[in-house]
Coordinates of C-alpha atoms and ligand atoms in Angstrom, one line a residue:
M1 CA 13.6 5.6 19.3
F2 CA 12.5 5.2 16.1
S3 CA 9.9 2.6 14.7
G4 CA 10.5 -0.2 12.5
P5 CA 9.6 -1.4 9.7
G6 CA 5.9 -2.9 8.8
P7 CA 5.5 -7.0 8.8
S8 CA 7.5 -8.4 6.3
D9 CA 5.1 -10.8 3.4
G10 CA 5.8 -14.3 5.7
S11 CA 3.4 -16.0 2.9
N12 CA 5.7 -19.1 3.0
D13 CA 3.9 -21.8 5.6
N14 CA 6.1 -23.8 4.3
A15 CA 9.3 -22.2 6.1
M16 CA 7.4 -21.1 9.2
R17 CA 7.4 -23.8 12.3
F18 CA 5.5 -22.4 15.3
T19 CA 4.6 -23.4 18.6
R20 CA 0.9 -23.3 19.1
D21 CA 0.3 -21.8 22.8
L22 CA -3.4 -20.5 21.7
D23 CA -6.6 -22.6 20.2
F24 CA -7.3 -21.5 17.2
N25 CA -9.0 -24.1 14.8
A26 CA -10.6 -23.8 11.0
R27 CA -13.6 -21.9 12.4
D28 CA -11.4 -19.2 13.7
F29 CA -9.4 -19.2 10.3
E30 CA -12.6 -18.7 8.0
R31 CA -14.3 -16.2 11.0
V32 CA -10.5 -14.0 10.0
R33 CA -11.0 -14.8 6.4
D34 CA -14.4 -13.4 5.8
L35 CA -13.5 -10.2 8.4
I36 CA -10.9 -8.9 6.5
Y37 CA -12.2 -9.4 3.1
R38 CA -15.4 -7.4 4.9
R39 CA -13.2 -4.4 5.6
A40 CA -10.0 -4.2 3.3
G41 CA -11.3 -6.6 0.6
I42 CA -8.8 -8.7 1.3
V43 CA -8.7 -12.4 -0.1
M44 CA -6.6 -14.6 2.3
A45 CA -5.0 -17.7 0.3
E46 CA -6.3 -21.1 2.3
N47 CA -2.7 -21.6 2.8
K48 CA -2.0 -18.6 4.9
R49 CA -3.4 -20.4 7.6
E50 CA -0.1 -19.9 10.1
M51 CA 0.7 -16.5 8.7
V52 CA -2.5 -15.4 10.3
Y53 CA -2.0 -17.2 13.7
S54 CA 1.0 -15.4 14.1
R55 CA 0.1 -12.2 13.3
L56 CA -2.6 -12.1 14.8
A57 CA -1.5 -14.3 17.9
K58 CA 0.5 -10.9 19.1
R59 CA -2.8 -9.4 19.9
L60 CA -4.7 -11.9 21.7
R61 CA -1.9 -11.9 24.6
L62 CA -2.1 -8.3 24.5
H63 CA -5.0 -8.7 25.6
G64 CA -4.3 -12.0 27.5
M65 CA -6.2 -14.0 25.7
N66 CA -5.8 -17.7 25.2
R67 CA -8.8 -18.4 22.7
F68 CA -9.0 -16.8 18.6
G69 CA -12.7 -17.6 18.9
D70 CA -12.7 -15.1 22.1
Y71 CA -10.6 -12.3 20.4
L72 CA -13.2 -12.5 16.9
D73 CA -16.9 -12.6 19.5
R74 CA -15.2 -9.5 21.0
L75 CA -14.4 -8.2 18.1
E76 CA -17.2 -8.4 16.6
A77 CA -19.8 -7.8 19.3
R78 CA -17.8 -3.8 19.1
A79 CA -18.0 -2.2 15.4
E80 CA -16.0 0.9 16.5
S81 CA -13.1 -0.7 18.9
E82 CA -9.9 0.5 18.1
E83 CA -9.0 -3.1 17.7
W84 CA -10.4 -3.5 14.1
E85 CA -7.5 -1.1 13.6
A86 CA -4.9 -3.2 14.9
F87 CA -6.7 -6.3 13.4
T88 CA -6.4 -4.4 9.7
N89 CA -2.8 -3.7 10.3
A90 CA -1.9 -7.5 11.4
L91 CA -3.1 -9.0 8.5
T92 CA -2.0 -6.5 6.0
T93 CA 0.9 -7.3 3.7
N94 CA 3.8 -3.9 3.7
L95 CA 6.3 -5.5 1.6
T96 CA 8.1 -3.2 -1.0
A97 CA 11.8 -1.7 -1.5
F98 CA 12.8 1.9 -2.8
F99 CA 12.6 2.1 -6.9
R100 CA 11.1 -1.4 -6.8
E101 CA 10.3 -2.4 -10.7
A102 CA 12.9 0.1 -12.2
H103 CA 11.4 0.8 -15.4
H104 CA 8.6 2.7 -14.1
F105 CA 10.9 5.7 -12.9
P106 CA 12.6 6.8 -16.3
V107 CA 8.6 6.7 -17.7
L108 CA 7.8 8.8 -14.8
A109 CA 10.6 11.5 -14.9
E110 CA 9.6 11.7 -18.8
E111 CA 6.0 12.7 -17.8
I112 CA 6.9 15.0 -15.4
R113 CA 9.6 16.8 -17.3
R114 CA 6.2 17.5 -19.9
R115 CA 3.8 18.0 -17.9
G116 CA 5.5 20.7 -15.5
T117 CA 4.7 21.8 -11.8
G118 CA 1.2 21.5 -12.2
I119 CA 1.1 17.8 -11.8
K120 CA -0.6 15.4 -9.3
I121 CA 0.1 12.0 -7.9
W122 CA -1.6 10.0 -6.2
C123 CA 0.4 6.9 -4.5
A124 CA -2.4 4.5 -3.4
G125 CA -0.9 1.8 -1.1
A126 CA 2.1 3.8 0.6
S127 CA 2.7 1.1 2.8
T128 CA 5.7 2.2 4.8
G129 CA 6.8 4.7 2.0
E130 CA 9.2 4.3 -0.1
E131 CA 7.4 4.5 -3.2
P132 CA 6.3 7.5 -2.4
Y133 CA 9.6 8.6 -1.4
S134 CA 10.8 7.6 -4.6
L135 CA 8.1 9.1 -7.0
A136 CA 9.3 12.6 -4.4
M137 CA 13.1 11.9 -5.7
T138 CA 11.9 11.3 -9.1
V139 CA 9.9 14.5 -9.0
R140 CA 13.6 16.3 -7.2
E141 CA 15.5 15.2 -10.4
A142 CA 13.2 16.2 -12.7
L143 CA 12.7 19.5 -11.8
G144 CA 14.8 20.7 -9.2
P145 CA 14.1 23.4 -7.1
A146 CA 10.8 24.1 -8.8
A147 CA 9.4 20.4 -7.2
S148 CA 8.9 21.3 -4.0
Q149 CA 5.7 22.6 -6.2
V150 CA 4.9 19.4 -6.5
K151 CA 2.3 17.5 -3.8
I152 CA 2.2 14.1 -3.9
L153 CA -0.6 12.0 -2.1
A154 CA 0.5 8.9 -0.5
T155 CA -2.5 6.6 0.7
D156 CA -2.7 3.0 2.6
I157 CA -5.1 1.8 4.8
D158 CA -2.7 0.5 7.3
T159 CA -2.1 3.3 10.2
E160 CA 1.1 1.7 11.6
A161 CA 3.1 1.1 8.2
L162 CA 1.8 5.4 7.2
N163 CA 3.7 6.1 10.6
T164 CA 6.7 4.7 9.6
A165 CA 5.7 6.4 6.2
R166 CA 5.2 9.4 8.5
A167 CA 9.0 8.9 10.4
G168 CA 11.1 8.4 7.2
V169 CA 13.2 7.2 8.8
Y170 CA 14.8 3.5 7.6
S171 CA 17.8 1.7 7.6
L172 CA 21.1 3.1 6.1
E173 CA 21.5 -0.6 4.3
S174 CA 18.4 -0.1 2.3
V175 CA 19.4 3.6 1.5
E176 CA 22.7 3.5 0.6
K177 CA 21.4 0.8 -2.1
L178 CA 20.4 4.4 -3.4
G179 CA 23.8 5.2 -4.5
D180 CA 25.7 8.2 -3.2
G181 CA 24.3 10.8 -4.7
R182 CA 20.5 10.1 -3.7
C183 CA 21.8 9.5 -0.7
R184 CA 23.6 12.8 0.2
Q185 CA 20.3 14.6 -1.6
F186 CA 17.7 13.4 0.2
F187 CA 18.7 12.0 3.6
Q188 CA 20.3 12.9 6.7
R189 CA 22.4 9.7 8.1
G190 CA 21.6 9.5 12.2
S191 CA 24.0 9.2 14.4
G192 CA 24.2 8.2 18.2
T193 CA 21.3 6.2 19.3
R194 CA 20.7 6.5 15.4
A195 CA 23.6 4.8 13.9
G196 CA 22.6 3.2 11.0
K197 CA 19.5 4.3 10.3
A198 CA 18.7 7.9 7.6
R199 CA 16.0 10.3 8.0
V200 CA 14.3 11.8 4.8
R201 CA 15.7 15.1 4.1
P202 CA 12.8 17.5 5.4
E203 CA 12.1 19.1 1.9
L204 CA 11.7 15.7 0.3
A205 CA 9.3 14.7 3.2
A206 CA 7.2 18.4 2.8
M207 CA 6.3 17.7 -1.2
I208 CA 4.2 13.6 0.5
D209 CA 0.6 14.4 1.9
F210 CA 0.2 11.3 4.2
R211 CA -3.1 9.7 4.7
Q212 CA -5.3 6.7 5.3
L213 CA -7.6 5.4 2.7
N214 CA -8.8 2.2 2.1
L215 CA -9.7 1.5 -1.0
V216 CA -12.4 -0.6 -1.3
T217 CA -14.4 0.4 1.4
G218 CA -16.6 3.9 1.7
A219 CA -15.9 7.3 0.2
W220 CA -12.4 8.4 -1.1
S221 CA -11.7 12.3 0.3
I222 CA -9.0 12.9 -2.3
N223 CA -8.4 16.2 -4.5
G224 CA -8.5 14.9 -8.0
P225 CA -8.3 14.6 -11.1
F226 CA -4.9 12.7 -11.4
D227 CA -2.1 13.0 -14.1
I228 CA 0.0 9.6 -12.6
I229 CA -1.7 7.5 -10.4
F230 CA 0.9 4.4 -8.3
C231 CA -1.1 1.5 -7.6
R232 CA 1.3 -1.3 -7.5
N233 CA 1.4 -4.5 -6.1
V234 CA -2.0 -3.8 -4.4
M235 CA -4.7 -4.4 -6.4
I236 CA -3.0 -8.3 -5.7
Y237 CA -4.7 -8.3 -2.8
F238 CA -8.4 -8.2 -3.9
D239 CA -10.9 -10.6 -6.4
K240 CA -11.4 -8.8 -9.6
E241 CA -15.4 -8.0 -8.8
T242 CA -13.1 -5.5 -6.4
Q243 CA -10.2 -4.8 -8.2
T244 CA -13.2 -4.0 -11.5
E245 CA -14.3 -1.3 -9.0
I246 CA -11.5 0.0 -7.9
L247 CA -10.1 1.0 -11.5
R248 CA -13.3 2.3 -12.3
R249 CA -12.8 4.6 -9.3
F250 CA -9.7 5.2 -10.2
A251 CA -11.1 6.3 -13.9
S252 CA -12.7 9.1 -12.2
Q253 CA -10.6 10.5 -11.0
M254 CA -7.8 11.1 -13.4
K255 CA -7.3 13.6 -16.0
P256 CA -8.0 12.3 -19.6
D257 CA -4.6 12.1 -20.7
G258 CA -3.0 11.3 -16.4
L259 CA -1.4 7.4 -16.2
L260 CA -2.2 4.7 -13.8
F261 CA 1.2 2.6 -12.6
A262 CA 0.5 -1.4 -11.6
G263 CA 2.4 -3.8 -10.5
H264 CA 4.1 -6.2 -12.2
S265 CA 2.0 -9.2 -11.8
E266 CA -1.4 -7.0 -12.4
N267 CA -2.9 -6.9 -15.8
F268 CA -5.9 -4.7 -16.1
S269 CA -6.9 -4.6 -19.4
F270 CA -9.7 -7.7 -19.3
L271 CA -11.0 -6.0 -16.0
S272 CA -11.7 -2.5 -17.6
Q273 CA -12.6 -1.1 -20.8
A274 CA -11.6 2.3 -19.3
F275 CA -8.3 2.0 -19.0
R276 CA -5.6 1.1 -22.1
L277 CA -2.0 -0.7 -22.3
R278 CA 0.7 2.0 -22.9
G279 CA 3.7 0.6 -22.0
Q280 CA 5.0 -2.7 -19.3
T281 CA 2.5 -2.0 -16.7
V282 CA 1.4 1.8 -17.1
Y283 CA -2.2 2.5 -18.5
T284 CA -4.1 5.2 -19.8
L285 CA -7.7 6.0 -20.5
A286 CA -9.1 4.1 -23.4
S287 CA -11.1 7.6 -24.2
P288 CA -11.5 10.8 -22.6
S289 CA -15.5 9.5 -22.2
S290 CA -13.8 6.4 -19.7
R291 CA -13.4 8.7 -16.5
A292 CA -17.3 8.3 -16.3
M293 CA -17.7 4.7 -18.4
P294 CA -18.6 1.5 -16.7
D295 CA -16.7 -0.9 -16.2
A296 CA -16.5 -4.4 -18.7
S297 CA -18.1 -6.5 -15.9
R298 CA -21.5 -4.8 -15.2
Ligands
LIG1 C1 2.4 -5.0 -0.9 S1 2.4 -3.6 -0.5 C2 2.5 -2.1 -2.0 C3 3.6 -1.3 -1.7 C4 3.7 -0.7 -2.6 N1 2.7 -0.1 -3.1 C5 5.4 -0.9 -3.5 O1 4.6 -2.1 -4.6 O2 6.0 -1.8 -3.3 C6 0.3 -3.7 -0.3 C7 -0.3 -2.1 0.8 O3 -1.9 -2.3 -0.3 C8 -2.3 -1.7 1.2 N2 -3.5 -2.2 1.5 C9 -3.9 -3.5 1.3 N3 -5.5 -3.4 1.5 C10 -5.9 -1.8 1.1 C11 -6.8 -1.5 1.1 N4 -8.0 -2.1 1.3 N5 -6.8 0.1 0.9 C12 -5.9 0.7 1.1 N6 -4.3 0.2 1.0 C13 -3.8 -1.7 1.1 C14 -1.7 -2.4 2.8 O4 -1.4 -2.1 3.4 C15 0.0 -2.8 1.4 O5 0.9 -1.7 2.2

């Protein structure tokens, strides 16, 4: 059986109606907010109470528990518990799509052609894989067969999303939106029990190294410096202090002429002196010394 996509956004509490059969009070919600902030840097807005309930209720039911307080007590009592991973996976938002924010891809294609096969790309916050596979398709289209020499690092904190990404199996509906040419060149149609699905072709999958990486805590065990970093629609979940620190670390992982691609609502100009805007949500290092530059807020 193919695994399905990660949880959808589900952020509009007003649109949701739940029967609450589990005990979940205001203090439990505050505890969840505090724990996910410390674990992943994610700032859970106050209006996400119903979303938190619905996502974590599945975990409680799985453990046969009725009270969020008991679940959280157990979680906090065991720092090494595997449940931490499931807790984090449940609370991330994995909304993504192939060639999302399409205006970035012609810019990327031009950079790839200019830089050639020695290019290094990092997709940070890769979710269920649609973004890194879009990067890989763009590399293929720009470089032809030589593209197989290019490696793309794709990371995310969410292990379930990464499993979906590694499997590379998507609904035919989402793949067909890419058009006939891309569909045939980069995907294999499923049949029998896999009808209605399409799998990424092995040569495209081989270009991507999927790895778990938490942007917020601990060391980044990655192999920079990178020509290109895509980190789109990830920083929106963090506060300014966390964003500033991640930008400082991105700067140190980029080649002097590297590019950082951000999401449509992410503006880094006011957060870090290390980056300057080069195009629509595309940033470059302000100067070669930016790689070691302390950020504006420190
Ligand atoms: C909305 S998705 C964005 C996916 C893709 N970049 C795009 O724009 O379509 C946000 C992703 O950020 C990941 N994420 C959240 N906190 C993270 C952290 N601390 N470290 C790494 N990834 C994180 C989530 O797991 C999720 O897959």
